[in-house]
Coordinates of C-alpha atoms in Angstrom, one line a residue:
Chain A
X75 CA -28.3 135.5 -84.7
X76 CA -24.7 136.8 -84.8
X77 CA -24.0 134.2 -82.2
X78 CA -25.2 131.4 -84.6
X79 CA -23.0 132.9 -87.3
X80 CA -20.0 132.8 -84.9
X81 CA -20.5 129.1 -84.0
X82 CA -20.8 128.4 -87.6
X83 CA -17.6 130.3 -88.3
X84 CA -15.7 128.4 -85.7
X85 CA -17.0 125.0 -87.0
X86 CA -15.7 125.8 -90.5
X87 CA -12.3 127.1 -89.0
X88 CA -11.9 123.7 -87.6
X89 CA -12.9 121.9 -90.6
X90 CA -10.3 124.2 -92.7
X91 CA -7.6 123.4 -89.7
X92 CA -8.4 119.7 -90.3
X93 CA -7.6 119.8 -94.0
X94 CA -4.5 122.0 -93.4
X95 CA -3.0 119.6 -91.1
X96 CA -4.0 116.7 -93.0
X97 CA -3.1 117.7 -96.4
X98 CA -2.2 115.6 -98.3
X99 CA -0.9 117.8 -101.2
X100 CA 0.6 121.2 -101.2
X101 CA -2.6 122.9 -103.2
X102 CA -4.7 121.6 -100.3
X103 CA -2.9 123.5 -97.7
X104 CA -2.4 126.7 -99.9
X105 CA -6.1 126.7 -100.3
X106 CA -6.9 126.0 -96.8
X107 CA -4.5 128.8 -95.8
X108 CA -6.3 131.1 -98.2
X109 CA -9.7 130.1 -96.9
X110 CA -8.6 130.8 -93.3
X111 CA -7.6 134.3 -94.2
X112 CA -11.2 134.8 -95.5
X113 CA -12.4 133.3 -92.3
X114 CA -10.3 135.7 -90.5
X115 CA -12.0 138.7 -92.4
X116 CA -15.6 137.1 -91.3
X117 CA -14.3 136.8 -87.6
X118 CA -13.6 140.4 -87.5
X119 CA -16.7 141.4 -89.0
X120 CA -18.8 139.2 -86.7
X121 CA -16.6 140.1 -83.5
X122 CA -17.5 143.7 -84.4
X123 CA -21.3 143.1 -84.5
X124 CA -21.3 140.8 -81.6
X125 CA -19.7 143.2 -79.2
X126 CA -21.8 146.1 -80.6
X127 CA -19.1 148.0 -82.4
X128 CA -18.8 147.5 -86.0
X129 CA -16.0 150.0 -86.6
X130 CA -13.8 147.0 -87.5
X131 CA -15.4 146.7 -90.7
X132 CA -13.0 148.6 -93.0
X133 CA -10.1 146.7 -91.4
X134 CA -11.6 143.6 -92.3
X135 CA -11.5 144.8 -95.9
X136 CA -7.8 145.4 -95.5
X137 CA -7.3 141.8 -94.5
X138 CA -9.1 140.8 -97.5
X139 CA -6.9 142.6 -99.7
X140 CA -3.8 141.2 -97.8
X141 CA -5.1 137.5 -98.2
X142 CA -5.5 138.0 -101.9
X143 CA -2.1 139.4 -102.6
X144 CA -0.6 136.8 -100.3
X145 CA -2.1 134.0 -102.0
X146 CA -1.4 135.3 -105.5
X147 CA 2.4 135.5 -104.2
X148 CA 2.6 132.0 -102.9
X149 CA 1.0 130.6 -106.1
X150 CA 3.3 132.6 -108.3
X151 CA 6.2 131.4 -106.3
X152 CA 5.0 127.4 -106.9
X153 CA 4.8 128.5 -110.6
X154 CA 8.2 130.2 -111.1
X155 CA 10.1 129.4 -108.1
X156 CA 10.9 133.1 -107.8
X157 CA 9.5 136.4 -107.3
X158 CA 10.2 139.6 -109.1
X159 CA 12.2 139.5 -112.3
X160 CA 14.1 136.2 -112.3
X161 CA 11.4 134.5 -114.4
X162 CA 12.4 136.6 -117.4
X163 CA 16.1 135.6 -117.0
X164 CA 15.0 132.0 -116.9
X165 CA 13.0 132.4 -120.1
X166 CA 16.0 133.9 -121.8
X167 CA 18.0 130.8 -121.0
X168 CA 15.5 128.6 -122.6
Chain B
X93 CA -18.7 135.6 -71.2
X94 CA -19.0 135.2 -75.0
X95 CA -15.4 136.8 -75.0
X96 CA -14.0 134.1 -72.9
X97 CA -15.2 131.4 -75.0
X98 CA -14.0 133.1 -78.2
X99 CA -10.8 133.1 -76.4
X100 CA -10.7 129.7 -75.4
X101 CA -11.3 128.5 -79.0
X102 CA -8.7 130.6 -80.5
X103 CA -5.9 129.6 -78.0
X104 CA -6.9 125.8 -78.5
X105 CA -6.5 126.6 -82.2
X106 CA -3.4 128.5 -81.8
X107 CA -1.8 125.7 -79.7
X108 CA -2.8 122.7 -81.9
X109 CA -1.5 124.8 -84.9
X110 CA 2.0 125.1 -83.0
X111 CA 2.0 121.6 -82.2
X112 CA 1.4 120.7 -85.7
X113 CA 4.2 123.1 -86.9
X114 CA 6.5 121.3 -84.7
X115 CA 5.5 117.9 -85.8
X116 CA 5.5 118.5 -89.6
X117 CA 8.4 117.5 -91.5
X118 CA 7.3 118.9 -95.0
X119 CA 8.5 122.6 -95.0
X120 CA 5.7 123.7 -97.4
X121 CA 3.0 122.8 -95.0
X122 CA 5.1 124.3 -92.2
X123 CA 5.1 127.8 -93.9
X124 CA 1.2 127.4 -94.6
X125 CA 0.7 126.6 -91.1
X126 CA 2.7 129.3 -89.5
X127 CA 0.8 132.1 -91.9
X128 CA -2.4 130.7 -90.3
X129 CA -0.7 130.7 -86.7
X130 CA -0.1 134.4 -87.2
X131 CA -3.7 134.8 -88.7
X132 CA -4.9 133.4 -85.3
X133 CA -2.6 135.6 -83.4
X134 CA -4.2 138.6 -85.3
X135 CA -7.6 137.3 -84.2
X136 CA -6.6 137.3 -80.5
X137 CA -5.2 140.9 -81.0
X138 CA -8.5 142.0 -82.3
X139 CA -10.4 140.3 -79.4
X140 CA -8.0 142.5 -77.3
X141 CA -9.0 145.7 -79.3
X142 CA -5.5 146.2 -80.6
X143 CA -6.7 146.3 -84.3
X144 CA -3.6 148.1 -85.4
X145 CA -1.1 145.5 -84.0
X146 CA -3.4 142.7 -85.4
X147 CA -3.1 144.3 -88.8
X148 CA 0.7 144.7 -88.6
X149 CA 0.8 140.9 -87.4
X150 CA -1.4 139.8 -90.2
X151 CA 0.5 141.8 -92.8
X152 CA 4.0 140.8 -91.7
X153 CA 3.3 137.3 -90.4
X154 CA 0.9 135.8 -92.8
X155 CA 1.9 138.1 -95.8
X156 CA 5.5 138.8 -96.2
X157 CA 7.2 136.3 -94.0
X158 CA 5.3 133.5 -95.8
X159 CA 6.7 134.8 -99.0
X160 CA 10.2 135.0 -97.5
X161 CA 10.2 131.5 -95.9
X162 CA 9.0 130.3 -99.5
X163 CA 12.0 131.9 -101.0
X164 CA 14.3 130.3 -98.4
X165 CA 12.9 126.7 -99.1
X166 CA 13.6 127.5 -102.9
X167 CA 17.1 128.0 -102.1
X168 CA 17.6 125.2 -99.4
X169 CA 15.8 122.1 -98.7
X170 CA 12.2 121.1 -98.8
X171 CA 12.1 118.7 -95.6
X172 CA 13.7 118.8 -92.3
X173 CA 16.3 116.3 -91.5
X174 CA 15.4 114.4 -88.2
X175 CA 17.6 115.6 -85.6
X176 CA 19.8 112.8 -83.8
X177 CA 20.3 114.9 -80.5
X178 CA 18.4 114.5 -77.4
X179 CA 15.4 117.0 -76.9
X180 CA 15.9 117.0 -73.2
X181 CA 18.0 119.9 -72.5
X182 CA 16.0 122.3 -75.1
X183 CA 12.9 121.2 -73.5
X184 CA 13.9 121.7 -70.0
X185 CA 15.1 125.4 -71.0
X186 CA 11.8 126.2 -72.8
X187 CA 9.7 124.9 -69.7
X188 CA 12.0 127.0 -67.4
X189 CA 11.6 130.1 -69.4
X190 CA 8.0 129.6 -69.9
X191 CA 7.7 129.1 -66.1
X192 CA 9.7 132.2 -65.4
X193 CA 7.4 134.3 -67.7
X194 CA 4.3 133.1 -66.3
X195 CA 5.7 133.9 -62.8
X196 CA 6.5 137.4 -64.1
X197 CA 2.8 137.7 -65.1
X198 CA 1.6 137.3 -61.4
X199 CA 2.7 140.8 -60.4
X200 CA 0.9 142.4 -63.4
X201 CA -2.5 144.1 -63.0
X202 CA -5.5 142.2 -64.2
X203 CA -6.6 142.8 -67.7
X204 CA -8.7 146.1 -67.9
X205 CA -8.0 147.2 -64.4
X206 CA -8.7 150.9 -64.0
X207 CA -6.1 151.2 -61.1
X208 CA -3.4 149.8 -63.4
X209 CA -0.3 152.1 -63.6
X210 CA -0.9 152.3 -67.5
X211 CA -4.2 153.8 -66.9
X212 CA -3.6 156.3 -64.1
X213 CA -0.7 158.6 -65.3
X214 CA -0.5 159.6 -69.0
X215 CA -3.4 157.7 -70.5
X216 CA -6.1 160.0 -69.0
X217 CA -4.4 163.0 -70.2
X218 CA -3.9 161.6 -73.9
X219 CA -7.9 160.6 -73.7
X220 CA -9.1 163.8 -72.4
X221 CA -6.8 166.6 -74.1
X222 CA -5.7 165.0 -77.5
X223 CA -8.8 166.4 -79.3
X224 CA -8.1 169.9 -77.9
X225 CA -4.3 169.7 -78.2
X226 CA -3.8 167.9 -81.3
X227 CA -7.2 167.9 -83.2
X228 CA -6.9 164.3 -84.4
X229 CA -10.1 162.3 -83.8
X230 CA -8.0 159.0 -83.4
X231 CA -6.1 159.0 -80.0
X232 CA -3.6 156.2 -81.0
X233 CA -2.9 158.3 -84.2
X234 CA -2.3 161.5 -82.2
X235 CA 0.1 159.8 -79.9
X236 CA 2.0 158.0 -82.6
X237 CA 2.3 160.9 -85.1
X238 CA 2.2 164.0 -82.7
X239 CA 3.1 163.3 -79.0
X240 CA 5.8 160.7 -79.9
X241 CA 6.5 162.4 -83.4
X242 CA 10.1 162.3 -83.2
X243 CA 10.1 158.7 -81.9
X244 CA 8.1 157.6 -85.0
X245 CA 10.5 159.8 -87.3
X246 CA 13.5 157.9 -85.7
X247 CA 11.8 154.4 -86.2
X248 CA 10.9 155.3 -89.9
X249 CA 14.4 156.5 -90.5
X250 CA 15.8 153.2 -89.2
X251 CA 13.5 151.2 -91.4
X252 CA 14.3 153.3 -94.4
X253 CA 18.1 153.0 -93.8
X254 CA 17.5 149.2 -93.3
X255 CA 15.6 148.9 -96.7
X256 CA 18.2 151.0 -98.7
X257 CA 21.0 148.6 -97.2
X258 CA 19.1 145.5 -98.2
X259 CA 18.5 146.9 -101.7
X260 CA 22.2 147.6 -102.1
X261 CA 23.5 144.3 -101.0
X262 CA 21.1 142.5 -103.2
X263 CA 21.8 144.5 -106.3
X264 CA 25.5 144.0 -105.7
X265 CA 24.8 140.3 -105.6
X266 CA 22.8 140.3 -108.6
X267 CA 25.3 142.4 -110.7
X268 CA 28.0 140.0 -109.5
X269 CA 25.9 136.9 -110.9
X270 CA 25.3 138.6 -114.2
X271 CA 28.9 139.3 -114.7
X272 CA 29.7 135.6 -113.7
X273 CA 27.1 134.5 -116.3
X274 CA 28.8 136.8 -119.0
X275 CA 32.3 135.2 -118.3
X276 CA 31.0 131.5 -118.6
X277 CA 29.4 132.3 -122.0

């Protein structure tokens, strides 16, 4: 059962990579990178069950957190062109 | 057997991603691809049971450096200029270095060899004694925090000093920029 899940996971990884290489717009690639992070979480979970040691599950949780924060950072960057407190300065200028 | 297949698939994806990074000229796409590259590396580390290394790779490679590269792109240009020089010499150099590295691995013991020097000297002591000597259930943690405690303390001090230095430089820059803006107005 876990083997089938792993095969399905690899197929979806390849699909995501195709979208990542082909684009065409930036948001396709952002979404694909985010999705690849989610697939990493699933991969770690499935690998744990495949090898009979599901101890890695809490580490997969940490990956999910990093992935979320990273995507928020990237999207914030596309919106404001900066991180941190620089948007306030820009707003004050307008 | 399954592990070999998983490794082959992951390495294939890794190499394709690397080629895509080299071929791509739009730098936003390159940044996204390098994030995925480091996620793939992290998966390979997980299959090698180096979960902590994998986690560092994912946090630094896919998290922090993606944001840093996006910051660099915002300050510079969004696409690469095609280089006019010939690629023959760099290619030769990279091939030579790769060949030397592969030659260097020939002398190394095979993966998981119980007679390898890494498994015969200190590792058995750590594995057998750490629970009585240190009383921490995780062996890696006991090595990092206790057996090599001073080493880790030194590393942390270096990282801390570097962070403070960067903060000082950045705050100096920001203050100067604000002063210039005040002068202009």
